[in-house]
Short mmCIF file of C-alpha atoms in Angstrom, two decimals:
data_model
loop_
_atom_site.label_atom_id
_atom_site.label_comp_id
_atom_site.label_asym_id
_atom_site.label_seq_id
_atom_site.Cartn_x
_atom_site.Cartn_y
_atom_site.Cartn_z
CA UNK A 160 99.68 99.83 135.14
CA UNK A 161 101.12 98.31 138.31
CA UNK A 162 102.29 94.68 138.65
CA UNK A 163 102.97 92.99 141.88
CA UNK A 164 105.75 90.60 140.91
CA UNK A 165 105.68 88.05 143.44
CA UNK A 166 108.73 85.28 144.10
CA UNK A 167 107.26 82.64 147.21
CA UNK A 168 109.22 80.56 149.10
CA UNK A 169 108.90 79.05 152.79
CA UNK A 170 111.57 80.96 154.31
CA UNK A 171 111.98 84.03 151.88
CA UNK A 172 108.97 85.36 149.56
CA UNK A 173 110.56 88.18 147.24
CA UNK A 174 107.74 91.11 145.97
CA UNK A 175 108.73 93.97 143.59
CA UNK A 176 105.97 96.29 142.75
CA UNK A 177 106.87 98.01 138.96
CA UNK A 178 104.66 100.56 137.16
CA UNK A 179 104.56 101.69 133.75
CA UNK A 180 104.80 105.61 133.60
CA UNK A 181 104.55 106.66 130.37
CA UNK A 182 107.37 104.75 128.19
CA UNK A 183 109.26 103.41 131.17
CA UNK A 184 108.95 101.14 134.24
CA UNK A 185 109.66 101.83 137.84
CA UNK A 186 110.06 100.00 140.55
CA UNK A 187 107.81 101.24 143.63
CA UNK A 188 108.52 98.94 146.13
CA UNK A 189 110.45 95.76 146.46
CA UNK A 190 111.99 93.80 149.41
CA UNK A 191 110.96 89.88 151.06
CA UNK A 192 109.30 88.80 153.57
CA UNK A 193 111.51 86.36 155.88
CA UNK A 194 110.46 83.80 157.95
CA UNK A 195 112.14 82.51 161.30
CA UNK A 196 114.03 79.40 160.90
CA UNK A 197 112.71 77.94 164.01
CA UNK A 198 109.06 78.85 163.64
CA UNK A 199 106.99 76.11 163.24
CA UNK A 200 105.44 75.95 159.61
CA UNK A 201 102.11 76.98 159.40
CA UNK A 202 103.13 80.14 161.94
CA UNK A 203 105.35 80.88 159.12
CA UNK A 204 102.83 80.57 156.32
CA UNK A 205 100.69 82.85 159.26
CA UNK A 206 103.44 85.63 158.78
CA UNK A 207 103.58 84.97 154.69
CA UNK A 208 99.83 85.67 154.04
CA UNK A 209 99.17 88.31 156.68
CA UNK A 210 102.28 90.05 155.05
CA UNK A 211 101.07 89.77 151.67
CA UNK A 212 97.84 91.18 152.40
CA UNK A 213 98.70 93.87 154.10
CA UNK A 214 101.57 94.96 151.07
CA UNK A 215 98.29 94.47 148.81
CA UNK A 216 96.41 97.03 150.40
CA UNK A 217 98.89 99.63 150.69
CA UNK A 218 100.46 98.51 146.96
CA UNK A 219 96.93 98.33 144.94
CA UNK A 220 98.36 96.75 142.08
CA UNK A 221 96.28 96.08 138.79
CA UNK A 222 97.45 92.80 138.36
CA UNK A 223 100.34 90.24 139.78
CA UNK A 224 102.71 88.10 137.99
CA UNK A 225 104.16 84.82 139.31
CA UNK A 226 106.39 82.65 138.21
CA UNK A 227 105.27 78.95 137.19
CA UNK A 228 107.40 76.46 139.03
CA UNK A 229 107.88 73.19 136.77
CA UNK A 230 111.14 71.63 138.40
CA UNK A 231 111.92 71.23 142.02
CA UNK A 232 115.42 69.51 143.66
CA UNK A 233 112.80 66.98 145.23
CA UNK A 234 108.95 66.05 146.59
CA UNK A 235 109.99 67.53 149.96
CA UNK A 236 111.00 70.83 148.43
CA UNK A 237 108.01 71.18 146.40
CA UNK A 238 105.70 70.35 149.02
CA UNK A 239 107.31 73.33 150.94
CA UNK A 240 107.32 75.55 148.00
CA UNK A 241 104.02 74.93 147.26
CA UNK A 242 102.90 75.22 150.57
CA UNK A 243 104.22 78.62 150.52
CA UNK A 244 103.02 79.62 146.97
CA UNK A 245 99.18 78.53 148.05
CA UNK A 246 99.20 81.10 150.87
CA UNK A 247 100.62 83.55 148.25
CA UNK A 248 98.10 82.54 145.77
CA UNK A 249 95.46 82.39 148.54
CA UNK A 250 95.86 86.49 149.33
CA UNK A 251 95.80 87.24 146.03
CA UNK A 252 92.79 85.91 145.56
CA UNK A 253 90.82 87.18 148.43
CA UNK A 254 92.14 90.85 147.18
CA UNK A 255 90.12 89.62 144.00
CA UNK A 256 94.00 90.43 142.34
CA UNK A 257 94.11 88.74 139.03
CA UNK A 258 97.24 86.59 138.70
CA UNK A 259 99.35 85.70 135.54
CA UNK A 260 101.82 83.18 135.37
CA UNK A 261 105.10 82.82 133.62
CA UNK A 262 107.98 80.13 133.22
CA UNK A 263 111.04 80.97 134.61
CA UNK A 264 112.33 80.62 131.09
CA UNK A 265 110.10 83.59 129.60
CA UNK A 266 111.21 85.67 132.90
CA UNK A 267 114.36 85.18 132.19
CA UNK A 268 114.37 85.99 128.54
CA UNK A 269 112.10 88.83 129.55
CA UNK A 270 114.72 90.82 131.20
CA UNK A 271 118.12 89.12 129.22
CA UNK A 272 118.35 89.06 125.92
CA UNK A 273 118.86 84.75 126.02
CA UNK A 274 116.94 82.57 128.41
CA UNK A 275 119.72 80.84 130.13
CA UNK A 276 120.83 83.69 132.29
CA UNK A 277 122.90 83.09 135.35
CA UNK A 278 120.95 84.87 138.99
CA UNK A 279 123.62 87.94 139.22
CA UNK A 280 122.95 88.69 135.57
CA UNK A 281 119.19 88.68 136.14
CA UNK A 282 120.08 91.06 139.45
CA UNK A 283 121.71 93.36 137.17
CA UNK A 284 119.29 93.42 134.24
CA UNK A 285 116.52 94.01 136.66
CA UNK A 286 118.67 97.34 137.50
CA UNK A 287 119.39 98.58 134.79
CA UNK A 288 115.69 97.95 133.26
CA UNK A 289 114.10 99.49 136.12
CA UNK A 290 117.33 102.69 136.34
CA UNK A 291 118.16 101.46 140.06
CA UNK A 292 121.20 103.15 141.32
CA UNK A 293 122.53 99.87 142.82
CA UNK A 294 120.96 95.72 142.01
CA UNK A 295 117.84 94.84 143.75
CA UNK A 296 118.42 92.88 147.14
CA UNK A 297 117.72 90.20 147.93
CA UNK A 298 117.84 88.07 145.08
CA UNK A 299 114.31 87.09 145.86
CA UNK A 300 112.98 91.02 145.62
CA UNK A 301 115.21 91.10 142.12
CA UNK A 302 113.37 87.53 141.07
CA UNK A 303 109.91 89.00 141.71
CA UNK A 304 110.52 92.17 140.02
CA UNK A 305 111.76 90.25 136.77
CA UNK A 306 108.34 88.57 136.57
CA UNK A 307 106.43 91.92 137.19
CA UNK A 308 109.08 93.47 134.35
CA UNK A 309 108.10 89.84 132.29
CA UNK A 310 104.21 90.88 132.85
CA UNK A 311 104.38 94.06 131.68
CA UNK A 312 106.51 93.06 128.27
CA UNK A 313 103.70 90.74 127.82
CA UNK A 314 100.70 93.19 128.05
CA UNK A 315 102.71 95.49 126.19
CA UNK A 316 103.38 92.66 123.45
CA UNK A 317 99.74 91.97 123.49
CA UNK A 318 98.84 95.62 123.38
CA UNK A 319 100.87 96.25 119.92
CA UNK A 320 99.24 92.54 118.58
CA UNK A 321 95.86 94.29 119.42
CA UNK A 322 96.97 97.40 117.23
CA UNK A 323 97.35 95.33 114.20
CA UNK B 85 88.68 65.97 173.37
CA UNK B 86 87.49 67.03 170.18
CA UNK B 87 90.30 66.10 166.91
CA UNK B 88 89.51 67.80 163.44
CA UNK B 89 91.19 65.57 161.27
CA UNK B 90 92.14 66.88 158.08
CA UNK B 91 93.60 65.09 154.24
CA UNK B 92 94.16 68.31 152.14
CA UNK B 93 93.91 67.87 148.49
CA UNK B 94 93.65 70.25 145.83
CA UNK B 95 90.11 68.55 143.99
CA UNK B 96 89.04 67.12 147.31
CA UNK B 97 90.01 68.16 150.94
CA UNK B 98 88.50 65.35 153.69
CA UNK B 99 88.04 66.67 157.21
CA UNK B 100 86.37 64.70 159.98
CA UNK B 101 85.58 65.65 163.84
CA UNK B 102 86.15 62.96 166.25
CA UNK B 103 84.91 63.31 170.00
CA UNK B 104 86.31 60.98 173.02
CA UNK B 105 83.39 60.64 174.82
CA UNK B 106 84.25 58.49 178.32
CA UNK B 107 85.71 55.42 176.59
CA UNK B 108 84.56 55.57 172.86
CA UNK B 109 84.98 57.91 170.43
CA UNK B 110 82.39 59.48 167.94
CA UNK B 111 82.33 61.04 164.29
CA UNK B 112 80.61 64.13 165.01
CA UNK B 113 80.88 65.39 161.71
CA UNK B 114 82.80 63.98 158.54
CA UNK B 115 82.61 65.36 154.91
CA UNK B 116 84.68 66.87 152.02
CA UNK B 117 85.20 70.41 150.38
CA UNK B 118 85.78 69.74 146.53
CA UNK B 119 86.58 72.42 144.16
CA UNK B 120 85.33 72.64 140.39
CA UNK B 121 87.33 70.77 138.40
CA UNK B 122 87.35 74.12 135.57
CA UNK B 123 88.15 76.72 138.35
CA UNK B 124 91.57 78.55 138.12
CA UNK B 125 93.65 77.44 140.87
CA UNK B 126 93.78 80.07 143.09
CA UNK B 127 89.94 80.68 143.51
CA UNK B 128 90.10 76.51 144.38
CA UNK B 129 92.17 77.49 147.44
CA UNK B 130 90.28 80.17 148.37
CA UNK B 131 87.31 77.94 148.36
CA UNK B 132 89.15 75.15 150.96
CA UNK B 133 90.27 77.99 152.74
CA UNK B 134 87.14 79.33 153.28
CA UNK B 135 85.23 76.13 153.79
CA UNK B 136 87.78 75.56 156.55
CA UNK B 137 87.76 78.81 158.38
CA UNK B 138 83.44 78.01 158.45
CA UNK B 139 83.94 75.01 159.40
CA UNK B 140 86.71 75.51 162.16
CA UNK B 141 83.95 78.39 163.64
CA UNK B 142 81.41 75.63 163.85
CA UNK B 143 83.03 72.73 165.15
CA UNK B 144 85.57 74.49 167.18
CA UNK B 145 87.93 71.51 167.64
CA UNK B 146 90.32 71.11 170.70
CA UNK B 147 93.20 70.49 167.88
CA UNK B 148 93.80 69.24 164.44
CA UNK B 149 95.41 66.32 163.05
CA UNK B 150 97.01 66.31 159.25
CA UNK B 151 99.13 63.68 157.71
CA UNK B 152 102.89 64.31 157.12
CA UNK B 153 103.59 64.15 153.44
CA UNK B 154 106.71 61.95 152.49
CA UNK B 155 106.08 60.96 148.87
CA UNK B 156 104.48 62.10 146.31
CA UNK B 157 104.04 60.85 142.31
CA UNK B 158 105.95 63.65 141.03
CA UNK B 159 107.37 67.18 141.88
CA UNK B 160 103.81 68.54 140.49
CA UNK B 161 101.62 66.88 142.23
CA UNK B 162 103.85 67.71 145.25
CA UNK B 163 103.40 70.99 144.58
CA UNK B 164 99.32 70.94 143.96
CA UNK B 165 99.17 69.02 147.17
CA UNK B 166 101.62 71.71 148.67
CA UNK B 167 99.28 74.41 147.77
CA UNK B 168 95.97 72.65 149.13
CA UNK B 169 97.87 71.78 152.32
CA UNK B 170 99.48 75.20 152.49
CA UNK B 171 95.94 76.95 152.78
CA UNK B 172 94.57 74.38 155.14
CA UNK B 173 97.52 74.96 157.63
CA UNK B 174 96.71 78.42 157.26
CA UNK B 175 93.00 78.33 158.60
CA UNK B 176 94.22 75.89 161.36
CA UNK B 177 96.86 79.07 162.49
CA UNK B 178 94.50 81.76 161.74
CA UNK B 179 91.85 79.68 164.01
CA UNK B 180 95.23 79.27 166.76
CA UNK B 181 94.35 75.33 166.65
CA UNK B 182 97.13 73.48 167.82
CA UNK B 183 98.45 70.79 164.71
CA UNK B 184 99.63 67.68 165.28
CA UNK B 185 101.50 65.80 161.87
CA UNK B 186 101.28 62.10 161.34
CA UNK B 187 103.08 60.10 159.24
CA UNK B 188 100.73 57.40 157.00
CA UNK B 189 102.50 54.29 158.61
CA UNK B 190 100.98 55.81 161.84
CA UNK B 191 97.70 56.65 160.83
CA UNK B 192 97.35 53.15 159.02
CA UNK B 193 98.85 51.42 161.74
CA UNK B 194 96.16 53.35 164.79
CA UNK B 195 93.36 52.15 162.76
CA UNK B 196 94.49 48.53 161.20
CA UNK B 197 96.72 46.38 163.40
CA UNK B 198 99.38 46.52 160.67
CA UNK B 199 100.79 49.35 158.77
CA UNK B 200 100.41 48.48 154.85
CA UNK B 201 96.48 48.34 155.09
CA UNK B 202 94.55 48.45 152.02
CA UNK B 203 92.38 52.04 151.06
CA UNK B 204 88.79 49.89 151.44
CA UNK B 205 90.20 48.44 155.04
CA UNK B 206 91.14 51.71 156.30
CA UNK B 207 87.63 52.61 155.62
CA UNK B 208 85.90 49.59 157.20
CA UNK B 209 88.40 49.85 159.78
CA UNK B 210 87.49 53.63 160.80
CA UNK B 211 83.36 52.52 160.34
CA UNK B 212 83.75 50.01 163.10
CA UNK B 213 86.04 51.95 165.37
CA UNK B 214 83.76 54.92 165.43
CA UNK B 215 80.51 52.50 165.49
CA UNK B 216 79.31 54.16 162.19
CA UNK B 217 75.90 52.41 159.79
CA UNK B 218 78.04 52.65 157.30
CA UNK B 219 81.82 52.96 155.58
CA UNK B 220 82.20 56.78 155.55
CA UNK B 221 82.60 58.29 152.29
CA UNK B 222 84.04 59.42 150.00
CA UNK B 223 87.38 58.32 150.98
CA UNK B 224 89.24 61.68 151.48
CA UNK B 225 86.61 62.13 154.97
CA UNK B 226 87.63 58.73 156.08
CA UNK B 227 90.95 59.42 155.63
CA UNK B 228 90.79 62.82 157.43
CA UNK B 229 88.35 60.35 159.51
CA UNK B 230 91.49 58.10 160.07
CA UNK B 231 94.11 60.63 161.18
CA UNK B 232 91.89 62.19 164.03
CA UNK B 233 91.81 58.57 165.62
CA UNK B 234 95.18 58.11 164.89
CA UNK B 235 96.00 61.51 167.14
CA UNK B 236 93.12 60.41 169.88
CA UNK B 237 95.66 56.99 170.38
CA UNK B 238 99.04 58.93 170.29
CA UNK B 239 97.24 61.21 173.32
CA UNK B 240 96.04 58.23 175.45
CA UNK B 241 99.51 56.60 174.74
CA UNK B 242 101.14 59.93 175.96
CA UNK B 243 98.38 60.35 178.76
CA UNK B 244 99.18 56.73 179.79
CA UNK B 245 102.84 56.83 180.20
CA UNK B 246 102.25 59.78 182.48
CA UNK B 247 100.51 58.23 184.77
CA UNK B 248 103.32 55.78 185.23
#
């Protein structure tokens, strides 16, 4: 199984592509797309979604996993975020990719052993779980493959509930 | 000068066409694209999207008009909004139509004379300045309704202080 982990934001969108072969996970592909500070918005949002479409047809994945944003520093910083998550959610859609969705609290406790995990520690879990020689960059690529990592515990969880 | 006004929403996106035609202007067209209130989120988008990108191909608009977003209730409905808006901007770029942001003091204050107008009066207001039967409905077109106006004024204003 592959799972497109996906991070948005306006200026950086992380993506980190991990596959289940046989009893471990690897990562494929990861990286982020970045946006142009001085680009107006909706030329960036442009750059987002055509990005994210064409990483969907060269990355087939089975499934993506995003995380679930519940807290924001403020209205203007959600509208952005969101803005930026609906284009996400948008070529996902139109690639007919199902989408799951996870707090950042069952990423996080997905890939450390405790929820409340500071960003470098996530960085460094995310390498070791996926046997990376050095930690995913930029923390946006290592956020979106922690929710593709959180995905596949799930199904796997789900899997073994199913076996029962 | 053809303005596609446009009031994203996630449940209900308003979009009206207004035409300058010699002195007056006229509604061409005026509507809204409402999702199911059951669908999962993304497939809502990618219905507004695609509603848009139809309707952008028919109506081919000079340029677009959308309100600036400064508040919102909360940091969820922010990001709903954020989402809805996020895939409108998106057709408007796709399309290469120019977008022009208003705030709501603005758009209020081109079709009332004064800025803190009530919902119902921006309605009546819009009816009489585009010679309509009737109040257009539902609210969400006369907003988009609204906005268009409210960009048709700004360019006069401009166009006038040109000629100066």
């Amino acid at each position: 199984m592959r799972v497109l982990g996906i991070d948005p934001g306006s200026v950086t969108t992380g993506y980190g592509l991990v596959e289940l072969r046989g009893d471990t996970l690897h990562a494929v592909t990861f990286g982020a797309i970045t946006t142009q500070a001085g680009l107006p918005f909706a030329q960036r949002l442009l750059r987002i979604h055509q990005e994210l479409r064409t990483l969907l047809t060269r990355a087939r994945p089975d499934c993506a996993a995003v995380e679930a944003v519940f807290f924001a520093r403020n209205v203007q910083s959600a509208l952005r975020l969101g803005q930026a998550r609906g284009v996400a959610l948008l070529a996902l859609a139109e690639e007919k990719v199902e989408i799951h969705e996870y707090s950042a609290l069952e990423v996080k406790q997905a890939v450390t052993s405790y929820g409340h995990a500071a960003k470098g520690q996530v960085q460094e879990m995310v390498r070791l779980l996926l046997g990376l020689a050095e930690a995913p960059s930029p923390v946006d690529a290592a956020d979106a493959l922690a929710v593709a990592i959180c995905h596949h515990h799930a199904a796997r969880l789900k899997a073994r509930l199913r076996e029962r």
